[in-house]
mmCIF file of C-alpha atoms in Angstrom:
data_model
loop_
_atom_site.group_PDB
_atom_site.id
_atom_site.type_symbol
_atom_site.label_atom_id
_atom_site.label_comp_id
_atom_site.label_asym_id
_atom_site.label_seq_id
_atom_site.Cartn_x
_atom_site.Cartn_y
_atom_site.Cartn_z
ATOM 1 C CA UNK A 221 0.000 0.000 0.000
ATOM 2 C CA UNK A 222 1.174 3.490 -0.634
ATOM 3 C CA UNK A 223 -0.001 7.028 -0.047
ATOM 4 C CA UNK A 224 -1.739 8.250 -3.163
ATOM 5 C CA UNK A 225 -0.289 11.707 -2.598
ATOM 6 C CA UNK A 226 -3.692 13.311 -2.026
ATOM 7 C CA UNK A 227 -2.920 14.670 1.416
ATOM 8 C CA UNK A 228 -6.112 13.015 2.661
ATOM 9 C CA UNK A 229 -4.414 9.907 4.001
ATOM 10 C CA UNK A 230 -6.114 7.850 1.286
ATOM 11 C CA UNK A 231 -4.319 4.658 0.441
ATOM 12 C CA UNK A 232 -4.199 2.792 -2.817
ATOM 13 C CA UNK A 233 -3.473 -0.899 -2.726
ATOM 14 C CA UNK A 234 -3.036 -3.322 -5.577
ATOM 15 C CA UNK A 235 -1.185 -6.579 -5.990
ATOM 16 C CA UNK A 236 1.146 -7.218 -8.905
ATOM 17 C CA UNK A 237 2.739 -10.395 -10.169
ATOM 18 C CA UNK A 238 5.209 -10.990 -12.976
ATOM 19 C CA UNK A 239 3.905 -13.571 -15.431
ATOM 20 C CA UNK A 240 6.106 -15.668 -17.696
ATOM 21 C CA UNK A 241 6.655 -19.319 -18.568
ATOM 22 C CA UNK A 242 8.897 -19.485 -15.471
ATOM 23 C CA UNK A 243 5.921 -18.835 -13.158
ATOM 24 C CA UNK A 244 4.121 -22.008 -12.099
ATOM 25 C CA UNK A 245 0.401 -21.882 -12.883
ATOM 26 C CA UNK A 246 -0.346 -22.817 -9.272
ATOM 27 C CA UNK A 247 1.415 -19.673 -8.014
ATOM 28 C CA UNK A 248 -0.555 -17.480 -10.403
ATOM 29 C CA UNK A 249 -3.786 -19.153 -9.275
ATOM 30 C CA UNK A 250 -2.860 -18.551 -5.629
ATOM 31 C CA UNK A 251 -2.095 -14.883 -6.319
ATOM 32 C CA UNK A 252 -5.490 -14.492 -7.991
ATOM 33 C CA UNK A 253 -7.255 -16.176 -5.073
ATOM 34 C CA UNK A 254 -5.500 -14.071 -2.438
ATOM 35 C CA UNK A 255 -6.168 -10.801 -4.282
ATOM 36 C CA UNK A 256 -9.840 -11.709 -4.692
ATOM 37 C CA UNK A 257 -10.132 -12.779 -1.051
ATOM 38 C CA UNK A 258 -8.782 -9.478 0.262
ATOM 39 C CA UNK A 259 -10.604 -7.407 -2.335
ATOM 40 C CA UNK A 260 -7.774 -5.790 -4.261
ATOM 41 C CA UNK A 261 -6.985 -5.794 -7.971
ATOM 42 C CA UNK A 262 -4.197 -8.036 -9.240
ATOM 43 C CA UNK A 263 -2.034 -6.654 -12.006
ATOM 44 C CA UNK A 264 -0.593 -9.514 -14.060
ATOM 45 C CA UNK A 265 2.483 -8.105 -15.737
ATOM 46 C CA UNK A 266 4.400 -10.002 -18.414
ATOM 47 C CA UNK A 267 8.136 -10.327 -17.837
ATOM 48 C CA UNK A 268 10.690 -11.170 -20.489
ATOM 49 C CA UNK A 269 13.547 -12.910 -18.709
ATOM 50 C CA UNK A 270 13.632 -15.309 -21.671
ATOM 51 C CA UNK A 271 15.264 -12.503 -23.654
ATOM 52 C CA UNK A 272 18.169 -12.213 -21.197
ATOM 53 C CA UNK A 273 21.072 -14.257 -22.609
ATOM 54 C CA UNK A 274 22.464 -15.043 -19.144
ATOM 55 C CA UNK A 275 19.086 -16.401 -18.047
ATOM 56 C CA UNK A 276 18.811 -18.594 -21.125
ATOM 57 C CA UNK A 277 22.409 -19.825 -20.748
ATOM 58 C CA UNK A 278 21.442 -21.226 -17.329
ATOM 59 C CA UNK A 279 24.997 -21.239 -15.978
ATOM 60 C CA UNK A 280 24.005 -21.226 -12.322
ATOM 61 C CA UNK A 281 22.736 -17.656 -12.099
ATOM 62 C CA UNK A 282 19.404 -17.932 -13.900
ATOM 63 C CA UNK A 283 17.509 -17.129 -10.687
ATOM 64 C CA UNK A 284 19.477 -13.900 -10.314
ATOM 65 C CA UNK A 285 18.659 -12.786 -13.856
ATOM 66 C CA UNK A 286 15.023 -13.830 -13.530
ATOM 67 C CA UNK A 287 14.634 -11.888 -10.271
ATOM 68 C CA UNK A 288 16.402 -8.836 -11.706
ATOM 69 C CA UNK A 289 13.988 -8.831 -14.645
ATOM 70 C CA UNK A 290 11.012 -9.343 -12.337
ATOM 71 C CA UNK A 291 11.989 -6.543 -9.948
ATOM 72 C CA UNK A 292 12.816 -4.092 -12.756
ATOM 73 C CA UNK A 293 9.435 -4.798 -14.341
ATOM 74 C CA UNK A 294 7.504 -4.504 -11.083
ATOM 75 C CA UNK A 295 9.362 -1.298 -10.146
ATOM 76 C CA UNK A 296 8.272 0.280 -13.443
ATOM 77 C CA UNK A 297 4.695 -0.888 -12.845
ATOM 78 C CA UNK A 298 4.727 0.429 -9.271
ATOM 79 C CA UNK A 299 6.068 3.807 -10.366
ATOM 80 C CA UNK A 300 3.461 4.085 -13.127
ATOM 81 C CA UNK A 301 0.686 2.868 -10.838
ATOM 82 C CA UNK A 302 1.458 5.346 -8.083
ATOM 83 C CA UNK A 303 1.495 8.189 -10.599
ATOM 84 C CA UNK A 304 -1.823 7.021 -12.084
ATOM 85 C CA UNK A 305 -3.410 6.640 -8.651
ATOM 86 C CA UNK A 306 -2.169 10.077 -7.599
ATOM 87 C CA UNK A 307 -3.494 11.639 -10.771
ATOM 88 C CA UNK A 308 -6.846 9.889 -10.407
ATOM 89 C CA UNK A 309 -7.189 10.829 -6.735
ATOM 90 C CA UNK A 310 -6.255 14.452 -7.438
ATOM 91 C CA UNK A 311 -8.768 14.575 -10.271
ATOM 92 C CA UNK A 312 -11.490 13.119 -8.018
ATOM 93 C CA UNK A 313 -10.679 15.635 -5.287
ATOM 94 C CA UNK A 314 -10.820 18.504 -7.746
ATOM 95 C CA UNK A 315 -14.169 17.322 -9.103
ATOM 96 C CA UNK A 316 -15.539 16.988 -5.588
ATOM 97 C CA UNK A 317 -14.614 20.560 -4.700
ATOM 98 C CA UNK A 318 -16.511 21.959 -7.705
ATOM 99 C CA UNK A 319 -19.857 20.383 -6.714
#
């Protein structure tokens, strides 16, 4: 959860998961179930670790390269999501003050 930047103390919470052939279907299903159970959206974000030569080479550090790709992708999603949530919350606040 993160502050939406509205100054109202409002919080925006979403779940995000990187999706690729490396992710077991059971883990994706669990993520969907947990998000639904707690009532938050789940963003399923494709990752492309298969394009990283060191990951494909599988010389003992594939997990490192997979995680790096996952975290870089999720960081970009988080940054974009926080900006979108802030913008949306600010827009809602502005609309509320006009009425």
